[in-house]
């Protein structure tokens, strides 16, 4: 947390802006801007209650004086402007010929000119520091126009163009400019869209909500916190591929992926290098991907064996460099040393030796499901400096699909794995059913959810977990997924 730096969030009093202000307050001080003082004060109080620093500026973003007052306020607190989030915006739909010139202009004054005023006011401080980020909340309407949305869409397209051009202009100053393009988000603005559909299209509220959800690439209405997570990523990355590129909050920029990437960034910052053992399984593939996203310059995948033995080798090598290590030298072994468990321990000893010699952190991956079932080998538990955990196995599978892990890797997660202690019977129970059982057991799902699982499978899972009680030694770390 760098309290001497500040993030300015326009429209920070409610909706997406409020969530962004709260999220960014974990990284810097925050100034929220808007016209409704009561909302701004409430957000500042929330941030202060969380131990953060916040101030507010009342004003209309369409007025250049508001931007000037905001940077004066930052200066009066001794805060240096590091991040700007241009979020304040208004929307109104309807056939274009029904728009008055005044309404058309108002949309541009708030959405586009307001963004310009704030960028113009904040850029000199960022250029002087040679560091900064500008996140501009555009919309999916800034990428594709839909009927009865011409004015809003025109403003949101303008923001994407502004961001792309500016990103190119300020990259020499180490400033990132990202236009974020979310679909429908659960805020007052979306509630107004729902109300409009109910009134004009004679839909029920549930039908209107389902329609909006179906338009979103995720098939559901997003939560404001998800956009906030994406902004936190944009504010901290200096990846040149990210600057100027519309962030659609799908694939690699799915908020759930970004949440984990942000977590790695925040926790692995002191590491010189990150070594990620990759076995060709889904957990390690996801860990490798997330770490490479978080720290492309620090990450190396490590694998014991020849390159031809690594499943989906081309995919792994397309993400980050991979180091192939020789298996530990074979000597005369006792019978116990021939076991799979011993081979696993020997592998991790090799990884540890390499990490220690290189001053690197070793990153282990284990999912929440297997924490509960206790099926991680002892070696992988012991030899983990930065564990990526607390994600259910079914989430791991979804995230792997999102980031493009090849199916041959994810398929192996459904098979029995004697090395990890996963027997055939357990492998026959779908991962999703195992997660449902565990979520009921931990209170995350209601008892009724268990009805989807057969009695025999429930009994088997109960016994597996009880038998493995003693193995569940490590606390789980990492973020709980947003959704
Ligand atoms: P919202 O709930 O209506 O909140 C809008 C915020 O902007 C409020 O804090 C409002 O505060 C502020 N604002 C509006 N006009 C302003 C002005 N002239 N000067 C200063 N502040 C002003 O909207 P939201 O859904 O959070 O949307 C935030 C941004 O995300 C908008 O740019 C919107 O276009 C974009 N977006 C929203 C969605 C969605 O589905 N909700 C999807 C994609 C993109 P005051 O009224 O107090 O000034």
PDB file of N, CA and C in Angstrom, residues 116-201:
ATOM      1  N   UNK A 116     -11.583  13.530 -21.210  1.00  0.00           N
ATOM      2  CA  UNK A 116     -10.498  14.387 -21.716  1.00  0.00           C
ATOM      3  C   UNK A 116     -10.001  15.355 -20.635  1.00  0.00           C
ATOM      4  N   UNK A 117     -10.935  16.023 -19.943  1.00  0.00           N
ATOM      5  CA  UNK A 117     -10.514  17.018 -18.932  1.00  0.00           C
ATOM      6  C   UNK A 117      -9.641  16.373 -17.855  1.00  0.00           C
ATOM      7  N   UNK A 118     -10.056  15.192 -17.401  1.00  0.00           N
ATOM      8  CA  UNK A 118      -9.292  14.546 -16.317  1.00  0.00           C
ATOM      9  C   UNK A 118      -7.934  14.048 -16.810  1.00  0.00           C
ATOM     10  N   UNK A 119      -7.904  13.485 -18.010  1.00  0.00           N
ATOM     11  CA  UNK A 119      -6.611  13.004 -18.527  1.00  0.00           C
ATOM     12  C   UNK A 119      -5.661  14.194 -18.700  1.00  0.00           C
ATOM     13  N   UNK A 120      -6.181  15.245 -19.257  1.00  0.00           N
ATOM     14  CA  UNK A 120      -5.353  16.434 -19.513  1.00  0.00           C
ATOM     15  C   UNK A 120      -4.775  16.975 -18.195  1.00  0.00           C
ATOM     16  N   UNK A 121      -5.613  16.935 -17.144  1.00  0.00           N
ATOM     17  CA  UNK A 121      -5.164  17.479 -15.856  1.00  0.00           C
ATOM     18  C   UNK A 121      -4.137  16.556 -15.178  1.00  0.00           C
ATOM     19  N   UNK A 122      -4.306  15.248 -15.343  1.00  0.00           N
ATOM     20  CA  UNK A 122      -3.469  14.292 -14.590  1.00  0.00           C
ATOM     21  C   UNK A 122      -2.173  13.907 -15.309  1.00  0.00           C
ATOM     22  N   UNK A 123      -2.154  13.996 -16.641  1.00  0.00           N
ATOM     23  CA  UNK A 123      -0.986  13.495 -17.382  1.00  0.00           C
ATOM     24  C   UNK A 123       0.355  14.146 -16.983  1.00  0.00           C
ATOM     25  N   UNK A 124       0.393  15.490 -16.796  1.00  0.00           N
ATOM     26  CA  UNK A 124       1.710  16.072 -16.483  1.00  0.00           C
ATOM     27  C   UNK A 124       2.377  15.404 -15.273  1.00  0.00           C
ATOM     28  N   UNK A 125       1.602  15.085 -14.220  1.00  0.00           N
ATOM     29  CA  UNK A 125       2.195  14.448 -13.034  1.00  0.00           C
ATOM     30  C   UNK A 125       2.736  13.063 -13.392  1.00  0.00           C
ATOM     31  N   UNK A 126       2.011  12.333 -14.227  1.00  0.00           N
ATOM     32  CA  UNK A 126       2.450  10.987 -14.602  1.00  0.00           C
ATOM     33  C   UNK A 126       3.699  11.054 -15.487  1.00  0.00           C
ATOM     34  N   UNK A 127       3.711  12.018 -16.399  1.00  0.00           N
ATOM     35  CA  UNK A 127       4.875  12.153 -17.291  1.00  0.00           C
ATOM     36  C   UNK A 127       6.111  12.508 -16.457  1.00  0.00           C
ATOM     37  N   UNK A 128       5.918  13.371 -15.466  1.00  0.00           N
ATOM     38  CA  UNK A 128       7.048  13.758 -14.618  1.00  0.00           C
ATOM     39  C   UNK A 128       7.618  12.559 -13.853  1.00  0.00           C
ATOM     40  N   UNK A 129       6.708  11.712 -13.351  1.00  0.00           N
ATOM     41  CA  UNK A 129       7.158  10.502 -12.613  1.00  0.00           C
ATOM     42  C   UNK A 129       7.682   9.421 -13.525  1.00  0.00           C
ATOM     43  N   UNK A 130       7.334   9.512 -14.819  1.00  0.00           N
ATOM     44  CA  UNK A 130       7.558   8.412 -15.780  1.00  0.00           C
ATOM     45  C   UNK A 130       6.872   7.153 -15.278  1.00  0.00           C
ATOM     46  N   UNK A 131       5.665   7.310 -14.788  1.00  0.00           N
ATOM     47  CA  UNK A 131       4.913   6.160 -14.276  1.00  0.00           C
ATOM     48  C   UNK A 131       3.442   6.561 -14.133  1.00  0.00           C
ATOM     49  N   UNK A 132       2.560   5.694 -14.546  1.00  0.00           N
ATOM     50  CA  UNK A 132       1.147   5.991 -14.336  1.00  0.00           C
ATOM     51  C   UNK A 132       0.250   5.069 -15.121  1.00  0.00           C
ATOM     52  N   UNK A 133      -1.012   5.063 -14.728  1.00  0.00           N
ATOM     53  CA  UNK A 133      -1.983   4.262 -15.480  1.00  0.00           C
ATOM     54  C   UNK A 133      -3.274   5.048 -15.627  1.00  0.00           C
ATOM     55  N   UNK A 134      -3.888   4.876 -16.786  1.00  0.00           N
ATOM     56  CA  UNK A 134      -5.189   5.498 -17.028  1.00  0.00           C
ATOM     57  C   UNK A 134      -6.138   4.389 -17.485  1.00  0.00           C
ATOM     58  N   UNK A 135      -7.172   4.150 -16.690  1.00  0.00           N
ATOM     59  CA  UNK A 135      -8.183   3.158 -17.066  1.00  0.00           C
ATOM     60  C   UNK A 135      -9.431   3.926 -17.476  1.00  0.00           C
ATOM     61  N   UNK A 136      -9.939   3.609 -18.641  1.00  0.00           N
ATOM     62  CA  UNK A 136     -11.115   4.322 -19.145  1.00  0.00           C
ATOM     63  C   UNK A 136     -12.253   3.321 -19.276  1.00  0.00           C
ATOM     64  N   UNK A 137     -13.346   3.578 -18.566  1.00  0.00           N
ATOM     65  CA  UNK A 137     -14.448   2.618 -18.615  1.00  0.00           C
ATOM     66  C   UNK A 137     -15.308   2.919 -19.836  1.00  0.00           C
ATOM     67  N   UNK A 138     -15.049   2.139 -20.892  1.00  0.00           N
ATOM     68  CA  UNK A 138     -15.872   2.204 -22.093  1.00  0.00           C
ATOM     69  C   UNK A 138     -16.986   1.173 -21.900  1.00  0.00           C
ATOM     70  N   UNK A 139     -17.189   0.285 -22.831  1.00  0.00           N
ATOM     71  CA  UNK A 139     -18.300  -0.677 -22.736  1.00  0.00           C
ATOM     72  C   UNK A 139     -18.202  -1.624 -23.931  1.00  0.00           C
ATOM     73  N   UNK A 140     -18.949  -2.731 -23.881  1.00  0.00           N
ATOM     74  CA  UNK A 140     -19.059  -3.550 -25.099  1.00  0.00           C
ATOM     75  C   UNK A 140     -19.715  -2.699 -26.197  1.00  0.00           C
ATOM     76  N   UNK A 141     -20.494  -1.674 -25.773  1.00  0.00           N
ATOM     77  CA  UNK A 141     -21.104  -0.757 -26.750  1.00  0.00           C
ATOM     78  C   UNK A 141     -20.050   0.112 -27.422  1.00  0.00           C
ATOM     79  N   UNK A 142     -18.817   0.072 -26.921  1.00  0.00           N
ATOM     80  CA  UNK A 142     -17.711   0.791 -27.552  1.00  0.00           C
ATOM     81  C   UNK A 142     -16.998  -0.057 -28.588  1.00  0.00           C
ATOM     82  N   UNK A 143     -17.469  -1.280 -28.748  1.00  0.00           N
ATOM     83  CA  UNK A 143     -16.855  -2.191 -29.721  1.00  0.00           C
ATOM     84  C   UNK A 143     -17.836  -2.602 -30.802  1.00  0.00           C
ATOM     85  N   UNK A 144     -19.124  -2.575 -30.439  1.00  0.00           N
ATOM     86  CA  UNK A 144     -20.157  -2.980 -31.394  1.00  0.00           C
ATOM     87  C   UNK A 144     -21.420  -2.176 -31.090  1.00  0.00           C
ATOM     88  N   UNK A 145     -22.007  -1.610 -32.127  1.00  0.00           N
ATOM     89  CA  UNK A 145     -23.231  -0.837 -31.923  1.00  0.00           C
ATOM     90  C   UNK A 145     -24.472  -1.712 -31.971  1.00  0.00           C
ATOM     91  N   UNK A 146     -25.466  -1.349 -31.198  1.00  0.00           N
ATOM     92  CA  UNK A 146     -26.753  -2.064 -31.213  1.00  0.00           C
ATOM     93  C   UNK A 146     -27.867  -1.050 -31.430  1.00  0.00           C
ATOM     94  N   UNK A 147     -29.001  -1.524 -31.917  1.00  0.00           N
ATOM     95  CA  UNK A 147     -30.081  -0.581 -32.222  1.00  0.00           C
ATOM     96  C   UNK A 147     -30.527   0.159 -30.956  1.00  0.00           C
ATOM     97  N   UNK A 148     -30.979   1.366 -31.176  1.00  0.00           N
ATOM     98  CA  UNK A 148     -31.461   2.247 -30.100  1.00  0.00           C
ATOM     99  C   UNK A 148     -30.378   2.613 -29.082  1.00  0.00           C
ATOM    100  N   UNK A 149     -29.114   2.525 -29.502  1.00  0.00           N
ATOM    101  CA  UNK A 149     -28.031   2.821 -28.555  1.00  0.00           C
ATOM    102  C   UNK A 149     -26.973   3.714 -29.199  1.00  0.00           C
ATOM    103  N   UNK A 150     -27.363   4.441 -30.254  1.00  0.00           N
ATOM    104  CA  UNK A 150     -26.362   5.131 -31.079  1.00  0.00           C
ATOM    105  C   UNK A 150     -25.566   6.175 -30.299  1.00  0.00           C
ATOM    106  N   UNK A 151     -26.252   6.985 -29.487  1.00  0.00           N
ATOM    107  CA  UNK A 151     -25.540   8.069 -28.805  1.00  0.00           C
ATOM    108  C   UNK A 151     -24.542   7.498 -27.796  1.00  0.00           C
ATOM    109  N   UNK A 152     -25.009   6.569 -26.971  1.00  0.00           N
ATOM    110  CA  UNK A 152     -24.132   5.958 -25.958  1.00  0.00           C
ATOM    111  C   UNK A 152     -22.965   5.266 -26.653  1.00  0.00           C
ATOM    112  N   UNK A 153     -23.305   4.491 -27.696  1.00  0.00           N
ATOM    113  CA  UNK A 153     -22.279   3.746 -28.409  1.00  0.00           C
ATOM    114  C   UNK A 153     -21.241   4.691 -29.021  1.00  0.00           C
ATOM    115  N   UNK A 154     -21.722   5.800 -29.576  1.00  0.00           N
ATOM    116  CA  UNK A 154     -20.795   6.757 -30.195  1.00  0.00           C
ATOM    117  C   UNK A 154     -19.802   7.281 -29.151  1.00  0.00           C
ATOM    118  N   UNK A 155     -20.290   7.559 -27.936  1.00  0.00           N
ATOM    119  CA  UNK A 155     -19.361   8.070 -26.908  1.00  0.00           C
ATOM    120  C   UNK A 155     -18.377   6.989 -26.484  1.00  0.00           C
ATOM    121  N   UNK A 156     -18.867   5.749 -26.406  1.00  0.00           N
ATOM    122  CA  UNK A 156     -17.994   4.674 -25.917  1.00  0.00           C
ATOM    123  C   UNK A 156     -16.968   4.258 -26.975  1.00  0.00           C
ATOM    124  N   UNK A 157     -17.350   4.331 -28.276  1.00  0.00           N
ATOM    125  CA  UNK A 157     -16.360   4.121 -29.348  1.00  0.00           C
ATOM    126  C   UNK A 157     -15.291   5.217 -29.273  1.00  0.00           C
ATOM    127  N   UNK A 158     -15.739   6.443 -29.017  1.00  0.00           N
ATOM    128  CA  UNK A 158     -14.792   7.564 -28.950  1.00  0.00           C
ATOM    129  C   UNK A 158     -13.745   7.299 -27.863  1.00  0.00           C
ATOM    130  N   UNK A 159     -14.182   6.719 -26.744  1.00  0.00           N
ATOM    131  CA  UNK A 159     -13.246   6.464 -25.642  1.00  0.00           C
ATOM    132  C   UNK A 159     -12.208   5.412 -26.029  1.00  0.00           C
ATOM    133  N   UNK A 160     -12.636   4.412 -26.806  1.00  0.00           N
ATOM    134  CA  UNK A 160     -11.673   3.379 -27.236  1.00  0.00           C
ATOM    135  C   UNK A 160     -10.628   4.017 -28.157  1.00  0.00           C
ATOM    136  N   UNK A 161     -11.081   4.853 -29.073  1.00  0.00           N
ATOM    137  CA  UNK A 161     -10.147   5.529 -29.983  1.00  0.00           C
ATOM    138  C   UNK A 161      -9.198   6.431 -29.221  1.00  0.00           C
ATOM    139  N   UNK A 162      -9.758   7.172 -28.266  1.00  0.00           N
ATOM    140  CA  UNK A 162      -8.930   8.071 -27.446  1.00  0.00           C
ATOM    141  C   UNK A 162      -7.846   7.254 -26.724  1.00  0.00           C
ATOM    142  N   UNK A 163      -8.260   6.150 -26.118  1.00  0.00           N
ATOM    143  CA  UNK A 163      -7.320   5.335 -25.322  1.00  0.00           C
ATOM    144  C   UNK A 163      -6.229   4.739 -26.218  1.00  0.00           C
ATOM    145  N   UNK A 164      -6.622   4.240 -27.384  1.00  0.00           N
ATOM    146  CA  UNK A 164      -5.630   3.603 -28.258  1.00  0.00           C
ATOM    147  C   UNK A 164      -4.589   4.615 -28.719  1.00  0.00           C
ATOM    148  N   UNK A 165      -5.063   5.771 -29.114  1.00  0.00           N
ATOM    149  CA  UNK A 165      -4.153   6.800 -29.607  1.00  0.00           C
ATOM    150  C   UNK A 165      -3.234   7.280 -28.478  1.00  0.00           C
ATOM    151  N   UNK A 166      -3.841   7.529 -27.324  1.00  0.00           N
ATOM    152  CA  UNK A 166      -3.055   8.035 -26.192  1.00  0.00           C
ATOM    153  C   UNK A 166      -2.030   7.002 -25.711  1.00  0.00           C
ATOM    154  N   UNK A 167      -2.427   5.724 -25.734  1.00  0.00           N
ATOM    155  CA  UNK A 167      -1.501   4.672 -25.279  1.00  0.00           C
ATOM    156  C   UNK A 167      -0.209   4.734 -26.089  1.00  0.00           C
ATOM    157  N   UNK A 168      -0.356   4.916 -27.391  1.00  0.00           N
ATOM    158  CA  UNK A 168       0.808   4.976 -28.263  1.00  0.00           C
ATOM    159  C   UNK A 168       1.650   6.229 -27.947  1.00  0.00           C
ATOM    160  N   UNK A 169       0.930   7.300 -27.665  1.00  0.00           N
ATOM    161  CA  UNK A 169       1.589   8.593 -27.413  1.00  0.00           C
ATOM    162  C   UNK A 169       2.414   8.582 -26.117  1.00  0.00           C
ATOM    163  N   UNK A 170       1.890   7.918 -25.067  1.00  0.00           N
ATOM    164  CA  UNK A 170       2.539   8.046 -23.747  1.00  0.00           C
ATOM    165  C   UNK A 170       3.336   6.809 -23.335  1.00  0.00           C
ATOM    166  N   UNK A 171       3.474   5.835 -24.247  1.00  0.00           N
ATOM    167  CA  UNK A 171       4.213   4.629 -23.831  1.00  0.00           C
ATOM    168  C   UNK A 171       5.656   4.974 -23.483  1.00  0.00           C
ATOM    169  N   UNK A 172       6.199   6.009 -24.149  1.00  0.00           N
ATOM    170  CA  UNK A 172       7.597   6.385 -23.854  1.00  0.00           C
ATOM    171  C   UNK A 172       7.741   6.911 -22.420  1.00  0.00           C
ATOM    172  N   UNK A 173       6.626   7.276 -21.803  1.00  0.00           N
ATOM    173  CA  UNK A 173       6.673   7.751 -20.412  1.00  0.00           C
ATOM    174  C   UNK A 173       6.296   6.646 -19.419  1.00  0.00           C
ATOM    175  N   UNK A 174       6.201   5.411 -19.906  1.00  0.00           N
ATOM    176  CA  UNK A 174       5.856   4.288 -19.018  1.00  0.00           C
ATOM    177  C   UNK A 174       4.445   4.444 -18.432  1.00  0.00           C
ATOM    178  N   UNK A 175       3.553   4.972 -19.252  1.00  0.00           N
ATOM    179  CA  UNK A 175       2.159   5.153 -18.810  1.00  0.00           C
ATOM    180  C   UNK A 175       1.277   4.198 -19.609  1.00  0.00           C
ATOM    181  N   UNK A 176       0.425   3.478 -18.880  1.00  0.00           N
ATOM    182  CA  UNK A 176      -0.479   2.512 -19.499  1.00  0.00           C
ATOM    183  C   UNK A 176      -1.862   3.143 -19.650  1.00  0.00           C
ATOM    184  N   UNK A 177      -2.468   2.959 -20.801  1.00  0.00           N
ATOM    185  CA  UNK A 177      -3.833   3.483 -21.014  1.00  0.00           C
ATOM    186  C   UNK A 177      -4.703   2.324 -21.517  1.00  0.00           C
ATOM    187  N   UNK A 178      -5.703   1.955 -20.743  1.00  0.00           N
ATOM    188  CA  UNK A 178      -6.515   0.805 -21.139  1.00  0.00           C
ATOM    189  C   UNK A 178      -8.000   1.182 -21.204  1.00  0.00           C
ATOM    190  N   UNK A 179      -8.630   0.939 -22.352  1.00  0.00           N
ATOM    191  CA  UNK A 179     -10.085   1.078 -22.403  1.00  0.00           C
ATOM    192  C   UNK A 179     -10.728  -0.247 -21.964  1.00  0.00           C
ATOM    193  N   UNK A 180     -11.516  -0.202 -20.907  1.00  0.00           N
ATOM    194  CA  UNK A 180     -12.160  -1.438 -20.434  1.00  0.00           C
ATOM    195  C   UNK A 180     -13.568  -1.507 -21.008  1.00  0.00           C
ATOM    196  N   UNK A 181     -13.934  -2.661 -21.509  1.00  0.00           N
ATOM    197  CA  UNK A 181     -15.202  -2.795 -22.233  1.00  0.00           C
ATOM    198  C   UNK A 181     -16.089  -3.888 -21.640  1.00  0.00           C
ATOM    199  N   UNK A 182     -16.635  -3.646 -20.441  1.00  0.00           N
ATOM    200  CA  UNK A 182     -17.510  -4.666 -19.856  1.00  0.00           C
ATOM    201  C   UNK A 182     -18.894  -4.673 -20.505  1.00  0.00           C
ATOM    202  N   UNK A 183     -19.571  -5.791 -20.370  1.00  0.00           N
ATOM    203  CA  UNK A 183     -20.984  -5.870 -20.752  1.00  0.00           C
ATOM    204  C   UNK A 183     -21.813  -5.362 -19.575  1.00  0.00           C
ATOM    205  N   UNK A 184     -23.029  -5.891 -19.413  1.00  0.00           N
ATOM    206  CA  UNK A 184     -23.918  -5.384 -18.356  1.00  0.00           C
ATOM    207  C   UNK A 184     -23.379  -5.738 -16.964  1.00  0.00           C
ATOM    208  N   UNK A 185     -23.411  -4.719 -16.105  1.00  0.00           N
ATOM    209  CA  UNK A 185     -22.904  -4.861 -14.735  1.00  0.00           C
ATOM    210  C   UNK A 185     -24.050  -4.515 -13.781  1.00  0.00           C
ATOM    211  N   UNK A 186     -24.096  -5.188 -12.650  1.00  0.00           N
ATOM    212  CA  UNK A 186     -25.182  -4.993 -11.685  1.00  0.00           C
ATOM    213  C   UNK A 186     -25.046  -3.625 -10.987  1.00  0.00           C
ATOM    214  N   UNK A 187     -25.606  -2.581 -11.590  1.00  0.00           N
ATOM    215  CA  UNK A 187     -25.570  -1.230 -11.000  1.00  0.00           C
ATOM    216  C   UNK A 187     -26.900  -0.529 -11.293  1.00  0.00           C
ATOM    217  N   UNK A 188     -27.006   0.710 -10.792  1.00  0.00           N
ATOM    218  CA  UNK A 188     -28.222   1.506 -11.055  1.00  0.00           C
ATOM    219  C   UNK A 188     -28.463   1.642 -12.558  1.00  0.00           C
ATOM    220  N   UNK A 189     -27.359   1.786 -13.314  1.00  0.00           N
ATOM    221  CA  UNK A 189     -27.513   1.984 -14.763  1.00  0.00           C
ATOM    222  C   UNK A 189     -28.204   0.770 -15.388  1.00  0.00           C
ATOM    223  N   UNK A 190     -27.789  -0.425 -14.975  1.00  0.00           N
ATOM    224  CA  UNK A 190     -28.407  -1.644 -15.519  1.00  0.00           C
ATOM    225  C   UNK A 190     -29.834  -1.794 -15.001  1.00  0.00           C
ATOM    226  N   UNK A 191     -30.069  -1.383 -13.754  1.00  0.00           N
ATOM    227  CA  UNK A 191     -31.442  -1.449 -13.225  1.00  0.00           C
ATOM    228  C   UNK A 191     -32.357  -0.573 -14.090  1.00  0.00           C
ATOM    229  N   UNK A 192     -31.805   0.572 -14.542  1.00  0.00           N
ATOM    230  CA  UNK A 192     -32.615   1.467 -15.396  1.00  0.00           C
ATOM    231  C   UNK A 192     -32.880   0.794 -16.743  1.00  0.00           C
ATOM    232  N   UNK A 193     -31.897   0.067 -17.271  1.00  0.00           N
ATOM    233  CA  UNK A 193     -32.097  -0.644 -18.550  1.00  0.00           C
ATOM    234  C   UNK A 193     -33.173  -1.714 -18.370  1.00  0.00           C
ATOM    235  N   UNK A 194     -33.123  -2.426 -17.243  1.00  0.00           N
ATOM    236  CA  UNK A 194     -34.133  -3.455 -16.955  1.00  0.00           C
ATOM    237  C   UNK A 194     -35.509  -2.796 -16.888  1.00  0.00           C
ATOM    238  N   UNK A 195     -35.595  -1.675 -16.168  1.00  0.00           N
ATOM    239  CA  UNK A 195     -36.894  -0.977 -16.032  1.00  0.00           C
ATOM    240  C   UNK A 195     -37.409  -0.546 -17.399  1.00  0.00           C
ATOM    241  N   UNK A 196     -36.496  -0.109 -18.275  1.00  0.00           N
ATOM    242  CA  UNK A 196     -36.882   0.312 -19.626  1.00  0.00           C
ATOM    243  C   UNK A 196     -37.463  -0.852 -20.421  1.00  0.00           C
ATOM    244  N   UNK A 197     -36.843  -2.020 -20.296  1.00  0.00           N
ATOM    245  CA  UNK A 197     -37.351  -3.190 -21.029  1.00  0.00           C
ATOM    246  C   UNK A 197     -38.721  -3.606 -20.495  1.00  0.00           C
ATOM    247  N   UNK A 198     -38.890  -3.480 -19.185  1.00  0.00           N
ATOM    248  CA  UNK A 198     -40.187  -3.833 -18.581  1.00  0.00           C
ATOM    249  C   UNK A 198     -41.267  -2.891 -19.117  1.00  0.00           C
ATOM    250  N   UNK A 199     -40.945  -1.591 -19.176  1.00  0.00           N
ATOM    251  CA  UNK A 199     -41.941  -0.606 -19.621  1.00  0.00           C
ATOM    252  C   UNK A 199     -42.200  -0.700 -21.126  1.00  0.00           C
ATOM    253  N   UNK A 200     -41.127  -0.685 -21.914  1.00  0.00           N
ATOM    254  CA  UNK A 200     -41.308  -0.534 -23.362  1.00  0.00           C
ATOM    255  C   UNK A 200     -41.474  -1.861 -24.096  1.00  0.00           C
ATOM    256  N   UNK A 201     -40.880  -2.946 -23.570  1.00  0.00           N
ATOM    257  CA  UNK A 201     -40.976  -4.223 -24.287  1.00  0.00           C
ATOM    258  C   UNK A 201     -41.921  -5.195 -23.587  1.00  0.00           C
TER     259      UNK A 201
END
